[in-house]
């Protein structure tokens, strides 16, 4: 893949049938429990492989850790969480690297494989496609509230568990049905990642605000002003591309909210959209929704209209 479409991971063609996928991601804890942090960081790091229709095969641990101030048992729990997710993904840990650092950080360098006929990029969304999102939005706001002591882990456990959920099932279903384009929703938020996909595909989109799955707690927390820095950055970057209409401020923040280990954002032909939605449901995913559709570029490159 070239750099011009800003796709999720690097693709290296191995032969006529198979390509290697490479991606890396790591970050500081977003939850309190080390084991859950390990799970989320690993699920997040492997997500770009799934977004491209592939499967992770090997993973290397990336660790920064303050050995002097935090016990080895904390690190062991982070790595246990990560290892469980890697195993669940059907991949293996083949090594890693660690450094001493004041603030802990964890993530993975991941190699995956994809059959070239199954490769899904972010650049083939077509006018008339339906846009499907597989996980609710708001994890960035929830993690910020957790850090600030506004909520405790137990209160946001469904969102934490969702962040720890692999995008594997969604990717397998997507590959089986056949879709036009996909990306995963992470740091740039729903609208930021949608914008990249639209630019790469040369189209625009219309999003139906009421159909977008969100964590209700995130909306309430945004209402009282608990909004991460990243929301403002994302909004600023997109100010010329998004027509917000009458969207209320709290929901706006959630749409720009940086996600950690967010869901897949899939562009699927109108004809196959019902099939995709039903297959996701049958596979046990209950939080996905059709959130809008791909429209011709009217007002400029990659314009998103929210209705
Ligand atoms: Co990505
Ligand atoms: Co990434
Ligand atoms: Co080394």
Tab-separated table of C-alpha atoms and ligand atoms in Angstrom:
chain	number	residue	atom	x	y	z
A	1	UNK	CA	0.000	0.000	0.000
A	2	UNK	CA	1.206	3.510	-0.645
A	3	UNK	CA	1.265	6.224	1.979
A	4	UNK	CA	-1.192	8.414	0.084
A	5	UNK	CA	-4.333	6.637	1.335
A	6	UNK	CA	-3.163	6.553	5.010
A	7	UNK	CA	-4.349	2.980	5.483
A	8	UNK	CA	-4.214	1.202	8.842
A	9	UNK	CA	-1.239	-1.078	8.336
A	10	UNK	CA	1.613	-1.825	5.965
A	11	UNK	CA	1.038	-4.531	3.362
A	12	UNK	CA	3.874	-6.518	1.782
A	13	UNK	CA	2.981	-8.879	-1.036
A	14	UNK	CA	4.591	-12.274	-0.433
A	15	UNK	CA	3.363	-13.998	-3.584
A	16	UNK	CA	0.364	-13.945	-5.919
A	17	UNK	CA	-1.979	-15.092	-3.157
A	18	UNK	CA	-0.702	-13.908	0.185
A	19	UNK	CA	0.412	-10.638	1.769
A	20	UNK	CA	2.120	-9.789	5.051
A	21	UNK	CA	0.493	-7.140	7.278
A	22	UNK	CA	2.634	-5.196	9.758
A	23	UNK	CA	1.458	-2.807	12.438
A	24	UNK	CA	2.534	-1.502	15.859
A	25	UNK	CA	0.823	0.350	18.681
A	26	UNK	CA	1.446	1.029	22.380
A	27	UNK	CA	0.252	3.527	25.005
A	28	UNK	CA	0.006	4.266	28.756
A	29	UNK	CA	-2.695	2.634	30.917
A	30	UNK	CA	-6.268	3.806	30.308
A	31	UNK	CA	-7.790	1.629	33.056
A	32	UNK	CA	-6.659	0.786	36.612
A	33	UNK	CA	-6.489	-3.001	36.495
A	34	UNK	CA	-3.183	-4.075	34.896
A	35	UNK	CA	-4.663	-7.259	33.464
A	36	UNK	CA	-7.466	-5.343	31.687
A	37	UNK	CA	-4.987	-2.766	30.401
A	38	UNK	CA	-2.932	-5.604	28.898
A	39	UNK	CA	-6.011	-7.026	27.193
A	40	UNK	CA	-7.081	-3.667	25.757
A	41	UNK	CA	-3.584	-2.744	24.545
A	42	UNK	CA	-3.179	-6.092	22.784
A	43	UNK	CA	-6.671	-6.026	21.233
A	44	UNK	CA	-5.963	-2.486	20.028
A	45	UNK	CA	-2.574	-3.374	18.545
A	46	UNK	CA	-4.004	-6.278	16.543
A	47	UNK	CA	-7.015	-4.302	15.355
A	48	UNK	CA	-5.359	-2.835	12.259
A	49	UNK	CA	-4.729	-6.378	10.991
A	50	UNK	CA	-8.440	-7.137	11.339
A	51	UNK	CA	-9.410	-3.834	9.685
A	52	UNK	CA	-7.592	-5.035	6.565
A	53	UNK	CA	-9.313	-8.424	6.556
A	54	UNK	CA	-6.281	-10.314	7.857
A	55	UNK	CA	-5.334	-12.471	10.831
A	56	UNK	CA	-2.501	-11.810	13.292
A	57	UNK	CA	0.145	-14.558	13.341
A	58	UNK	CA	2.987	-13.253	15.513
A	59	UNK	CA	3.260	-10.538	18.149
A	60	UNK	CA	6.144	-8.932	20.037
A	61	UNK	CA	5.630	-7.217	23.373
A	62	UNK	CA	6.655	-3.573	23.695
A	63	UNK	CA	7.069	-2.632	27.346
A	64	UNK	CA	8.064	0.532	29.182
A	65	UNK	CA	7.954	0.043	32.929
A	66	UNK	CA	9.117	1.721	36.165
A	67	UNK	CA	10.647	-1.342	37.817
A	68	UNK	CA	11.721	0.727	40.824
A	69	UNK	CA	8.253	2.020	41.769
A	70	UNK	CA	5.769	-0.551	40.459
A	71	UNK	CA	6.120	-4.217	41.358
A	72	UNK	CA	7.006	-6.933	38.863
A	73	UNK	CA	3.628	-8.491	39.617
A	74	UNK	CA	1.930	-5.492	37.955
A	75	UNK	CA	3.979	-6.041	34.800
A	76	UNK	CA	3.241	-9.769	34.935
A	77	UNK	CA	-0.494	-9.004	34.997
A	78	UNK	CA	-0.254	-6.608	32.032
A	79	UNK	CA	1.613	-9.238	30.035
A	80	UNK	CA	-0.848	-11.956	31.094
A	81	UNK	CA	-3.751	-9.874	29.764
A	82	UNK	CA	-1.897	-9.284	26.517
A	83	UNK	CA	-0.874	-12.921	26.146
A	84	UNK	CA	-4.464	-14.102	26.580
A	85	UNK	CA	-5.678	-11.810	23.801
A	86	UNK	CA	-2.856	-12.882	21.500
A	87	UNK	CA	-3.764	-16.511	22.127
A	88	UNK	CA	-7.449	-15.759	21.527
A	89	UNK	CA	-6.434	-14.190	18.207
A	90	UNK	CA	-4.669	-17.411	17.242
A	91	UNK	CA	-1.297	-15.653	17.174
A	92	UNK	CA	1.859	-16.361	19.178
A	93	UNK	CA	4.191	-14.171	21.219
A	94	UNK	CA	7.632	-14.431	19.674
A	95	UNK	CA	9.590	-11.977	21.788
A	96	UNK	CA	9.669	-8.337	22.685
A	97	UNK	CA	11.625	-5.497	24.142
A	98	UNK	CA	11.386	-3.594	27.420
A	99	UNK	CA	12.829	-0.367	28.755
A	100	UNK	CA	12.800	1.389	32.116
A	101	UNK	CA	10.392	4.345	32.050
A	102	UNK	CA	8.621	6.474	34.673
A	103	UNK	CA	5.234	5.919	33.080
A	104	UNK	CA	4.252	2.370	32.116
A	105	UNK	CA	3.398	1.723	28.483
A	106	UNK	CA	2.425	-1.478	26.728
A	107	UNK	CA	1.571	-2.617	23.249
A	108	UNK	CA	2.553	-4.945	20.437
A	109	UNK	CA	4.314	-5.084	17.133
A	110	UNK	CA	2.124	-7.434	15.107
A	111	UNK	CA	2.592	-9.390	11.899
A	112	UNK	CA	-0.440	-10.786	10.148
A	113	UNK	CA	-1.358	-12.497	6.929
A	114	UNK	CA	-4.114	-11.812	4.441
A	115	UNK	CA	-5.178	-13.617	1.299
A	116	UNK	CA	-4.883	-10.893	-1.324
A	117	UNK	CA	-8.399	-11.617	-2.596
A	118	UNK	CA	-9.689	-10.879	0.936
A	119	UNK	CA	-7.663	-7.708	1.481
A	120	UNK	CA	-9.901	-4.823	2.505
A	121	UNK	CA	-8.506	-1.304	2.168
A	122	UNK	CA	-9.902	2.095	3.122
A	123	UNK	CA	-9.948	3.290	-0.488
A	124	UNK	CA	-12.835	1.478	-2.191
A	125	UNK	CA	-15.958	2.907	-0.551
A	126	UNK	CA	-18.631	3.446	-3.225
A	127	UNK	CA	-21.506	5.899	-3.484
A	128	UNK	CA	-24.623	4.197	-2.077
A	129	UNK	CA	-22.651	2.018	0.382
A	130	UNK	CA	-23.988	1.653	3.887
A	131	UNK	CA	-21.610	2.502	6.740
A	132	UNK	CA	-21.585	0.037	9.619
A	133	UNK	CA	-19.915	0.649	13.006
A	134	UNK	CA	-19.327	-2.375	15.248
A	135	UNK	CA	-18.579	-0.872	18.700
A	136	UNK	CA	-20.189	2.040	20.601
A	137	UNK	CA	-18.288	5.338	20.890
A	138	UNK	CA	-17.160	7.182	24.010
A	139	UNK	CA	-14.271	5.148	25.431
A	140	UNK	CA	-11.945	8.175	25.423
A	141	UNK	CA	-14.367	10.198	27.536
A	142	UNK	CA	-14.924	7.249	29.884
A	143	UNK	CA	-11.170	6.678	30.317
A	144	UNK	CA	-10.692	10.385	31.042
A	145	UNK	CA	-13.449	10.261	33.670
A	146	UNK	CA	-11.828	7.181	35.192
A	147	UNK	CA	-8.474	8.909	35.377
A	148	UNK	CA	-10.116	11.939	37.009
A	149	UNK	CA	-11.888	9.777	39.579
A	150	UNK	CA	-15.361	10.719	38.266
A	151	UNK	CA	-16.284	7.059	37.725
A	152	UNK	CA	-14.786	3.807	38.919
A	153	UNK	CA	-13.900	0.817	36.803
A	154	UNK	CA	-16.960	-1.160	37.838
A	155	UNK	CA	-19.301	1.553	36.551
A	156	UNK	CA	-17.839	1.466	33.048
A	157	UNK	CA	-17.060	-2.260	32.860
A	158	UNK	CA	-19.213	-2.918	29.742
A	159	UNK	CA	-17.168	-0.328	27.845
A	160	UNK	CA	-13.887	-1.719	29.206
A	161	UNK	CA	-14.871	-5.230	28.174
A	162	UNK	CA	-15.843	-3.962	24.743
A	163	UNK	CA	-12.449	-2.280	24.361
A	164	UNK	CA	-10.834	-5.602	25.292
A	165	UNK	CA	-12.918	-7.401	22.655
A	166	UNK	CA	-11.001	-8.352	19.521
A	167	UNK	CA	-12.292	-7.121	16.173
A	168	UNK	CA	-11.689	-10.682	15.001
A	169	UNK	CA	-15.314	-11.810	14.687
A	170	UNK	CA	-16.313	-8.616	12.912
A	171	UNK	CA	-13.388	-9.042	10.498
A	172	UNK	CA	-14.220	-12.682	9.783
A	173	UNK	CA	-17.850	-11.838	9.072
A	174	UNK	CA	-16.844	-8.888	6.888
A	175	UNK	CA	-14.473	-11.065	4.867
A	176	UNK	CA	-17.105	-13.751	4.397
A	177	UNK	CA	-19.785	-11.325	3.171
A	178	UNK	CA	-17.458	-9.162	1.081
A	179	UNK	CA	-17.323	-5.419	1.715
A	180	UNK	CA	-15.907	-2.427	-0.150
A	181	UNK	CA	-13.795	-0.692	2.499
A	182	UNK	CA	-12.932	-0.771	6.180
A	183	UNK	CA	-10.932	0.981	8.864
A	184	UNK	CA	-10.920	0.782	12.652
A	185	UNK	CA	-11.933	3.694	14.848
A	186	UNK	CA	-9.085	4.795	17.132
A	187	UNK	CA	-7.353	8.080	17.997
A	188	UNK	CA	-8.987	10.323	15.399
A	189	UNK	CA	-12.460	9.327	16.527
A	190	UNK	CA	-15.364	8.211	14.348
A	191	UNK	CA	-15.362	11.325	12.178
A	192	UNK	CA	-11.569	11.476	11.796
A	193	UNK	CA	-11.259	7.890	10.641
A	194	UNK	CA	-14.336	8.202	8.437
A	195	UNK	CA	-12.776	11.275	6.841
A	196	UNK	CA	-9.575	9.349	6.006
A	197	UNK	CA	-11.633	6.568	4.424
A	198	UNK	CA	-13.713	9.058	2.419
A	199	UNK	CA	-10.637	10.943	1.183
A	200	UNK	CA	-8.943	7.702	0.169
A	201	UNK	CA	-12.089	6.607	-1.674
A	202	UNK	CA	-12.939	10.001	-3.197
A	203	UNK	CA	-16.470	10.136	-1.778
A	204	UNK	CA	-18.499	11.834	0.970
A	205	UNK	CA	-20.840	10.552	3.662
A	206	UNK	CA	-24.058	11.288	5.441
A	207	UNK	CA	-24.276	10.103	9.067
A	208	UNK	CA	-27.554	9.717	10.936
A	209	UNK	CA	-26.671	10.884	14.443
A	210	UNK	CA	-29.450	8.955	16.189
A	211	UNK	CA	-28.289	5.667	14.655
A	212	UNK	CA	-24.690	5.872	15.909
A	213	UNK	CA	-24.068	3.506	18.852
A	214	UNK	CA	-22.665	5.404	21.862
A	215	UNK	CA	-22.086	4.641	25.556
A	216	UNK	CA	-24.830	6.680	27.294
A	217	UNK	CA	-22.459	7.403	30.226
A	218	UNK	CA	-20.029	9.061	27.815
A	219	UNK	CA	-22.767	11.397	26.597
A	220	UNK	CA	-23.694	12.340	30.200
A	221	UNK	CA	-20.057	12.910	31.118
A	222	UNK	CA	-19.567	15.082	28.026
A	223	UNK	CA	-22.633	17.057	29.081
A	224	UNK	CA	-20.894	18.033	32.328
A	225	UNK	CA	-17.760	19.008	30.432
A	226	UNK	CA	-15.612	15.910	30.893
A	227	UNK	CA	-14.063	16.027	27.449
A	228	UNK	CA	-10.548	14.813	26.578
A	229	UNK	CA	-8.103	17.150	24.806
A	230	UNK	CA	-8.159	14.828	21.828
A	231	UNK	CA	-11.824	15.618	21.135
A	232	UNK	CA	-10.955	19.272	20.576
A	233	UNK	CA	-7.933	18.421	18.410
A	234	UNK	CA	-9.997	16.095	16.259
A	235	UNK	CA	-12.768	18.665	15.890
A	236	UNK	CA	-10.264	21.371	14.942
A	237	UNK	CA	-8.668	19.140	12.301
A	238	UNK	CA	-12.069	18.421	10.768
A	239	UNK	CA	-13.748	21.800	11.006
A	240	UNK	CA	-13.847	22.275	7.232
A	241	UNK	CA	-15.016	18.740	6.490
A	242	UNK	CA	-17.881	18.102	8.884
A	243	UNK	CA	-21.316	19.710	8.682
A	244	UNK	CA	-22.632	19.197	12.174
A	245	UNK	CA	-26.199	20.407	11.553
A	246	UNK	CA	-28.170	20.621	14.794
A	247	UNK	CA	-26.064	18.004	16.597
A	248	UNK	CA	-25.984	18.709	20.333
A	249	UNK	CA	-22.574	19.440	21.870
A	250	UNK	CA	-22.358	16.328	24.054
A	251	UNK	CA	-22.983	13.999	21.110
A	252	UNK	CA	-20.572	16.030	19.000
A	253	UNK	CA	-17.833	15.372	21.568
A	254	UNK	CA	-18.571	11.648	21.435
A	255	UNK	CA	-18.335	11.640	17.621
A	256	UNK	CA	-14.892	13.298	17.825
A	257	UNK	CA	-13.817	11.258	20.867
A	258	UNK	CA	-10.484	9.423	20.430
A	259	UNK	CA	-11.177	5.713	20.826
A	260	UNK	CA	-8.851	3.061	22.161
A	261	UNK	CA	-9.513	-0.321	20.593
A	262	UNK	CA	-12.658	0.966	18.900
A	263	UNK	CA	-14.769	-0.969	16.442
A	264	UNK	CA	-14.542	-1.504	12.713
A	265	UNK	CA	-16.100	1.082	10.421
A	266	UNK	CA	-17.211	-0.833	7.339
A	267	UNK	CA	-18.427	0.432	3.965
A	268	UNK	CA	-20.617	-2.247	2.405
A	269	UNK	CA	-22.741	-2.204	-0.727
A	270	UNK	CA	-26.434	-1.503	-0.180
A	271	UNK	CA	-27.254	-4.995	-1.519
A	272	UNK	CA	-25.046	-6.744	1.031
A	273	UNK	CA	-25.680	-4.481	4.016
A	274	UNK	CA	-28.608	-6.472	5.452
A	275	UNK	CA	-26.648	-9.666	5.043
A	276	UNK	CA	-23.671	-8.134	6.879
A	277	UNK	CA	-25.793	-6.779	9.737
A	278	UNK	CA	-27.581	-10.110	10.182
A	279	UNK	CA	-24.356	-12.101	10.021
A	280	UNK	CA	-22.761	-9.844	12.669
A	281	UNK	CA	-25.794	-10.396	14.884
A	282	UNK	CA	-25.652	-14.149	14.350
A	283	UNK	CA	-21.968	-14.100	15.272
A	284	UNK	CA	-22.948	-12.625	18.642
A	285	UNK	CA	-22.160	-8.941	18.043
A	286	UNK	CA	-25.006	-6.849	19.417
A	287	UNK	CA	-23.613	-3.341	19.395
A	288	UNK	CA	-23.181	-2.769	15.665
A	289	UNK	CA	-25.391	-0.464	13.620
A	290	UNK	CA	-25.800	1.049	10.194
A	291	UNK	CA	-24.880	4.666	10.883
A	292	UNK	CA	-25.204	6.272	7.483
A	293	UNK	CA	-24.287	6.032	3.840
A	294	UNK	CA	-21.686	7.024	1.304
A	295	UNK	CA	-22.734	9.905	-0.952
A	296	UNK	CA	-21.134	11.641	-3.952
A	297	UNK	CA	-18.619	14.352	-3.026
A	298	UNK	CA	-20.656	17.485	-3.224
A	299	UNK	CA	-19.186	20.251	-1.095
A	300	UNK	CA	-15.559	19.187	-1.526
A	301	UNK	CA	-13.232	16.340	-0.668
A	302	UNK	CA	-14.482	13.887	1.947
A	303	UNK	CA	-17.282	16.005	3.358
A	304	UNK	CA	-19.309	14.444	6.175
A	305	UNK	CA	-22.835	15.662	6.726
A	306	UNK	CA	-24.514	14.804	10.004
A	307	UNK	CA	-28.302	14.653	9.956
B	1	LIG	CO1	-6.370	1.648	12.403
B	2	LIG	CO1	-2.596	1.710	14.535
B	3	LIG	CO1	15.827	-6.133	22.241
